[in-house]
CSV table of C-alpha atoms in Angstrom, one decimal:
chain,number,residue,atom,x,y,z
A,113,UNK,CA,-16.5,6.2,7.7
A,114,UNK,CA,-14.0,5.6,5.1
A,115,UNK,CA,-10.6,6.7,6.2
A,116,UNK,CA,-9.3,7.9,2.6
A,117,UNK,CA,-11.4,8.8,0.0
A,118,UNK,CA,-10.5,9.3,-3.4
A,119,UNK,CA,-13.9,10.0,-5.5
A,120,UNK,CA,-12.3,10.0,-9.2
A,121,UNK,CA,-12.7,6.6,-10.7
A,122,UNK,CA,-11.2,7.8,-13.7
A,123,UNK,CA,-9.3,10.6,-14.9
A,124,UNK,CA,-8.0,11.6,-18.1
A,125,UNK,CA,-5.2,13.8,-19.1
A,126,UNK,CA,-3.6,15.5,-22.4
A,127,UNK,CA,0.3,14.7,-22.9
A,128,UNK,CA,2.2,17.8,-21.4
A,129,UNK,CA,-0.8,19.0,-19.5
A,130,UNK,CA,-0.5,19.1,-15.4
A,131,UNK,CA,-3.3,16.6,-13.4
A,132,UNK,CA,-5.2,16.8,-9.9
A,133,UNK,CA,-6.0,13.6,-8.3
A,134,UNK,CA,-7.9,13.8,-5.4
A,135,UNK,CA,-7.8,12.9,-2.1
A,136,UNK,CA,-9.4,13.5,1.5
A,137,UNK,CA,-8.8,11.7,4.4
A,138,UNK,CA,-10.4,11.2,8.2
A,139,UNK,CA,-8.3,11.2,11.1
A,140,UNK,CA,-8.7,12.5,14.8
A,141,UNK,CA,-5.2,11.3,14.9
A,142,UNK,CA,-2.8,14.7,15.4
A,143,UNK,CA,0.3,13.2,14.1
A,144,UNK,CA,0.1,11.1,10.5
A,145,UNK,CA,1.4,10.5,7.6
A,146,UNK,CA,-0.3,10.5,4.1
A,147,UNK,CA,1.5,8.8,1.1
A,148,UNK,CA,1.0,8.4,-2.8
A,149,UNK,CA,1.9,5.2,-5.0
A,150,UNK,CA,1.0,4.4,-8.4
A,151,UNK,CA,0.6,1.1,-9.9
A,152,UNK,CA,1.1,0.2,-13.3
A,153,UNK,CA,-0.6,-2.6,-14.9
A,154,UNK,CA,2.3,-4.9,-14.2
A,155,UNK,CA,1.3,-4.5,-10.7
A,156,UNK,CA,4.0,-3.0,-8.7
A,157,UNK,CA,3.8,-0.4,-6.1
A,158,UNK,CA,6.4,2.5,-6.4
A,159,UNK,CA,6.4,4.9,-3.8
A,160,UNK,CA,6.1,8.8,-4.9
A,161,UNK,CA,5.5,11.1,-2.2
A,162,UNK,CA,5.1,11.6,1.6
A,163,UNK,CA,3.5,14.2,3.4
A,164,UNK,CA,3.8,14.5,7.4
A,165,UNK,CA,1.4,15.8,9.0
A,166,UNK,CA,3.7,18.6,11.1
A,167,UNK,CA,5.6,19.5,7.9
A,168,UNK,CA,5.3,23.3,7.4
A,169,UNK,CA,6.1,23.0,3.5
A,170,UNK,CA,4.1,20.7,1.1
A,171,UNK,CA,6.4,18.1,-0.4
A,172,UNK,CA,7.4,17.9,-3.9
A,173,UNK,CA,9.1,14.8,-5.7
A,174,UNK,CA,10.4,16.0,-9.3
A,175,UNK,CA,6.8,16.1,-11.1
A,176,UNK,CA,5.3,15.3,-8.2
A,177,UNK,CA,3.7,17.9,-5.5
A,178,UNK,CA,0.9,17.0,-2.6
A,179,UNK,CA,-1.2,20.1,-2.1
A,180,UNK,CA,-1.9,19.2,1.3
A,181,UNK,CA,-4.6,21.5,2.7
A,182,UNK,CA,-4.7,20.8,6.5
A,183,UNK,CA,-7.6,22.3,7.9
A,184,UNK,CA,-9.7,20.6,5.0
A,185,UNK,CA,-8.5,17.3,5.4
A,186,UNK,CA,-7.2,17.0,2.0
A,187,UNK,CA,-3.4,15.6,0.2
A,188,UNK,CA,-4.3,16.3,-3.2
A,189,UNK,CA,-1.5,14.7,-6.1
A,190,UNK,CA,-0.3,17.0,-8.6
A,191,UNK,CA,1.5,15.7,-11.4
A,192,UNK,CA,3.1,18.5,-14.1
A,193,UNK,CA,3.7,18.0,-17.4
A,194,UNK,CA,2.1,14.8,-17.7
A,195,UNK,CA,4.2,11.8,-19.7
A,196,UNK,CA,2.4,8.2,-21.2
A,197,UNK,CA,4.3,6.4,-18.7
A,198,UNK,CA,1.8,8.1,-16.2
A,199,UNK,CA,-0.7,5.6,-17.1
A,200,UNK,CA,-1.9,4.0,-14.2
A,201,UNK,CA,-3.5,3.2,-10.8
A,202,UNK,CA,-2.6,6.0,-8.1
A,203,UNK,CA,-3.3,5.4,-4.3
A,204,UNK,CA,-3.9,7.6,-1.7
A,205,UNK,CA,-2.7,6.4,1.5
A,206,UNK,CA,-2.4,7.2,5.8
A,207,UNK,CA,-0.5,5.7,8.4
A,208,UNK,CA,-2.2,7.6,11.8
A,209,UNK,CA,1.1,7.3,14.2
A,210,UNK,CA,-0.9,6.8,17.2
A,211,UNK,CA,-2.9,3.5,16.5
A,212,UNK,CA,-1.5,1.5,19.2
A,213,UNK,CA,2.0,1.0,17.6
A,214,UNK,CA,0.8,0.4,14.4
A,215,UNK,CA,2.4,1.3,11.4
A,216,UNK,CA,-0.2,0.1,9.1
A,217,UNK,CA,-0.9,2.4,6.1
A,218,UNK,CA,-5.2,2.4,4.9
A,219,UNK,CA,-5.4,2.9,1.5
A,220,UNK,CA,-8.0,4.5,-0.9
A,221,UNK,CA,-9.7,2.6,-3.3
A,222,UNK,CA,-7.7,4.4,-6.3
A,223,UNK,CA,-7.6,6.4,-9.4
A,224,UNK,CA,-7.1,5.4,-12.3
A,225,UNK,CA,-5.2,8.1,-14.7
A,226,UNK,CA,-5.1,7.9,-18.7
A,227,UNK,CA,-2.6,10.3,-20.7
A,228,UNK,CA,-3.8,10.7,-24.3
A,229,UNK,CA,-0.9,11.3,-27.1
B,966,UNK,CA,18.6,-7.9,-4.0
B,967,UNK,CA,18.3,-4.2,-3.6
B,968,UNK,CA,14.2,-4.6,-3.3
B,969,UNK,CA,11.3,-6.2,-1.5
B,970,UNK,CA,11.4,-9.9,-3.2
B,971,UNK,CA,8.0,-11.9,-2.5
B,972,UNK,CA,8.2,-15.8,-3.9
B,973,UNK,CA,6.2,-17.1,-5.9
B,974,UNK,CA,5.5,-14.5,-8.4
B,975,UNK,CA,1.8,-16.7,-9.2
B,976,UNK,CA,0.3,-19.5,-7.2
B,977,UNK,CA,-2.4,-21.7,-7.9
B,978,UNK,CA,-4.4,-24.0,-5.3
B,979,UNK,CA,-7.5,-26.2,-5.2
B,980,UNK,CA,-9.5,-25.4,-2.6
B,981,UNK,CA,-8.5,-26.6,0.6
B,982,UNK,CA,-4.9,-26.7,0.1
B,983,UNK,CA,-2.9,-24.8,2.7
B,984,UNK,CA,-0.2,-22.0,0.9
B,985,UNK,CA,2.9,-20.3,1.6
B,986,UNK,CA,4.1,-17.0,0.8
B,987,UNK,CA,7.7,-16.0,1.2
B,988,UNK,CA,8.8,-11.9,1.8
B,989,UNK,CA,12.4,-11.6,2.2
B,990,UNK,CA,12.3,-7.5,3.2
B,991,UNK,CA,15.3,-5.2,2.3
B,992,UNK,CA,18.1,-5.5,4.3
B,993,UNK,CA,18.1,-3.3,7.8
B,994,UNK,CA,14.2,-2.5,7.4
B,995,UNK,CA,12.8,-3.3,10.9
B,996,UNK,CA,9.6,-3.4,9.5
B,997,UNK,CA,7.6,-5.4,7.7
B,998,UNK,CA,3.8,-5.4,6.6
B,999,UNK,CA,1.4,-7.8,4.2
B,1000,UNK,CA,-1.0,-6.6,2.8
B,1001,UNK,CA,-4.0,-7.8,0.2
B,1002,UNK,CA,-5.0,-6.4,-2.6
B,1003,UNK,CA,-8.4,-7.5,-4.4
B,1004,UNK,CA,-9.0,-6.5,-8.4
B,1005,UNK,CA,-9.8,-3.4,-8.4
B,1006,UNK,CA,-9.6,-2.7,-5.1
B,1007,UNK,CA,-6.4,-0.7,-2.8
B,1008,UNK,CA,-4.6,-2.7,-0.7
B,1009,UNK,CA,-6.0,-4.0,2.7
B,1010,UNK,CA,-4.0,-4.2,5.5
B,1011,UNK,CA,-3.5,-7.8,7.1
B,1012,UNK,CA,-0.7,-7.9,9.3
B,1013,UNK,CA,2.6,-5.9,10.7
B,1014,UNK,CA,6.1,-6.7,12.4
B,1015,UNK,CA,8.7,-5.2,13.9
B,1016,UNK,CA,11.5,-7.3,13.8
B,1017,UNK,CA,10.2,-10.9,14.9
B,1018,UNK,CA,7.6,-9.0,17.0
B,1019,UNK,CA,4.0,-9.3,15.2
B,1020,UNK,CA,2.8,-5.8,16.6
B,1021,UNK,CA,-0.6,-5.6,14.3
B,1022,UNK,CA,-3.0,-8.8,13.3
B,1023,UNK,CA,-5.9,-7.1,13.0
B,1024,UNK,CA,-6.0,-7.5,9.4
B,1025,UNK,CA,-5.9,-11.1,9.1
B,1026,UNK,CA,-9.5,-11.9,8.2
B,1027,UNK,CA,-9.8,-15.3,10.1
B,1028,UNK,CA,-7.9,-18.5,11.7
B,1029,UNK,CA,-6.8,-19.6,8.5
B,1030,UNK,CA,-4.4,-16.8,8.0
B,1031,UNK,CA,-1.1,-17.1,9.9
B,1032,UNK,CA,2.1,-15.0,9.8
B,1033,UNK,CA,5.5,-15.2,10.7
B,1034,UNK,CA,8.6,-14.0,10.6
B,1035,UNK,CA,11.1,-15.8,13.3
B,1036,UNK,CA,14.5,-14.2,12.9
B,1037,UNK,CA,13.2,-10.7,12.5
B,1038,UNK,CA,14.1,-10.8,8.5
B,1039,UNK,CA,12.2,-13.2,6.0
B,1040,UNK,CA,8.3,-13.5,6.4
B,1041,UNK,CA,6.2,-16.2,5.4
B,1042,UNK,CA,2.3,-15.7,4.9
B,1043,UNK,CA,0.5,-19.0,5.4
B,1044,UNK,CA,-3.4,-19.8,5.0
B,1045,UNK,CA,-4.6,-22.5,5.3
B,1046,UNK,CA,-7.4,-24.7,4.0
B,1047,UNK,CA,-7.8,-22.2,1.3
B,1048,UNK,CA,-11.4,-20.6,0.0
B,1049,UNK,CA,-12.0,-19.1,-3.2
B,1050,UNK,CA,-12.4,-15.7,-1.5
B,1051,UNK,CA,-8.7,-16.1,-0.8
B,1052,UNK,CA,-8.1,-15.4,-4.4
B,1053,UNK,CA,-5.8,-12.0,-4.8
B,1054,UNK,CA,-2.7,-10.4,-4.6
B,1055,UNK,CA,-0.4,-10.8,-0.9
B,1056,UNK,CA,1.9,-7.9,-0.9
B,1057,UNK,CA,4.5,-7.2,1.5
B,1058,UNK,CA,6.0,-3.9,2.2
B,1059,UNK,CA,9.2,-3.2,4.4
B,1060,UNK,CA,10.3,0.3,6.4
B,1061,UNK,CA,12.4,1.7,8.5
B,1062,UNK,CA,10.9,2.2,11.7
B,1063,UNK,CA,8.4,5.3,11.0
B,1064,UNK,CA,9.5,5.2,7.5
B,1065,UNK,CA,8.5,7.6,4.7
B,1066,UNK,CA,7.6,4.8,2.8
B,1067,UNK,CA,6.7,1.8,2.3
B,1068,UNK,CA,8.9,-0.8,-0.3
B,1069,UNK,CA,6.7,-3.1,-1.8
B,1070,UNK,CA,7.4,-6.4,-3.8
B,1071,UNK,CA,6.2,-7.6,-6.7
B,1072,UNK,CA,3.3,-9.6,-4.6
B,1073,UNK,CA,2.2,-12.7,-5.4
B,1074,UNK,CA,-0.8,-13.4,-7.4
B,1075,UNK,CA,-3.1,-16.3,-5.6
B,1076,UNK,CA,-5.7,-17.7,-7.3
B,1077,UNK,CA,-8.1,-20.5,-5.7
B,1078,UNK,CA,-9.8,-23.1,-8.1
């Protein structure tokens, strides 16, 4: 079973407007983390949000928030008022903290967002 | 540098040829992970140290691919005798230990002729 699943291909999003990526995951694991990057078309990975799986309040990152929903197994990304520089490839990603010592991270397979002027 | 730096930026082999990749991590992060990324694809884990300790190789899709990273800082990623299917980008994240994040490099684009 896939580990993250993120079941938009593609998304597209007015200027201004606020977007929803989704994202579920599959772990037994009672401790993890879940992370979001985006990638640009240049290629890099920038970091913009972590969730723990023990922390009582879901974390925001400026435009960022991660509507983590616990019990349904999901670490939705919200970005507000969406900018063109949003363009890109976002991943959804879990490091379980009980794989052996492991600190591996499993990625989804990605979203790719398009803001319209 | 303040950030993950992977050398080089693009590399191009015949098949066959054996390759190196260089990650020098960012100072003070214990750890240090590679990673591959297909086209189109998210990245796939490959392989994970703690200082000079390789903690995590099950990622490394055969006996070709070797890792290293001797004095706990700079890693190198070598495969050898490369296959086409080697073709994609090698990216190397550093952490603190349990870190909230990963830093990433640039990767390094390889691409097998």
């Amino acid at each position: 079973a896939q580990k993250i699943t993120q079941t938009q291909p593609g998304m597209f999003v007015q200027e201004k407007e606020a977007v929803t990526l989704d994202c579920t995951y599959d772990t037994s694991d009672p401790s993890y983390g879940l992370f979001w990057y985006k990638q640009p078309s240049s290629g890099e990975m920038i970091f913009l949000i972590y969730q723990g799986s023990y922390d009582q309040q879901n974390a925001t990152e400026g435009r960022y928030s991660l509507n983590f929903q616990k019990a349904r197994k999901s670490a939705n990304l919200v970005i507000s008022a969406s900018q063109l520089g949003d363009s890109a490839m976002y991943f959804c990603a879990m490091r379980e903290d009980a794989q052996g010592g492991s600190e591996k991270l499993v990625f989804g397979k990605g979203t790719k967002l398009t803001v319209n002027p | 540098g303040a950030g993950v730096s992977q050398s080089p930026r693009y590399k191009v082999a015949k098949r066959g040829q054996d390759v190196a990749l260089r990650c020098d991590p960012i100072s003070g992060h214990v750890s240090l992970f590679w990673y591959q990324q297909a086209l189109g694809q998210g990245p796939e884990f490959l392989t994970y140290f703690q200082n000079e300790a390789q903690l995590d190789k099950s990622g490394l899709p055969s006996d070709r691919f070797f890792a290293e990273r001797p004095e706990g800082s700079v890693s190198t990623l070598k495969i050898q005798r490369t296959q086409q299917e080697d073709s994609a980008v090698y990216l190397c994240a550093s952490s603190l230990v349990w870190g909230r994040d990963h830093h990433f490099g640039d990767g390094t684009r390889l691409s097998i002729l």
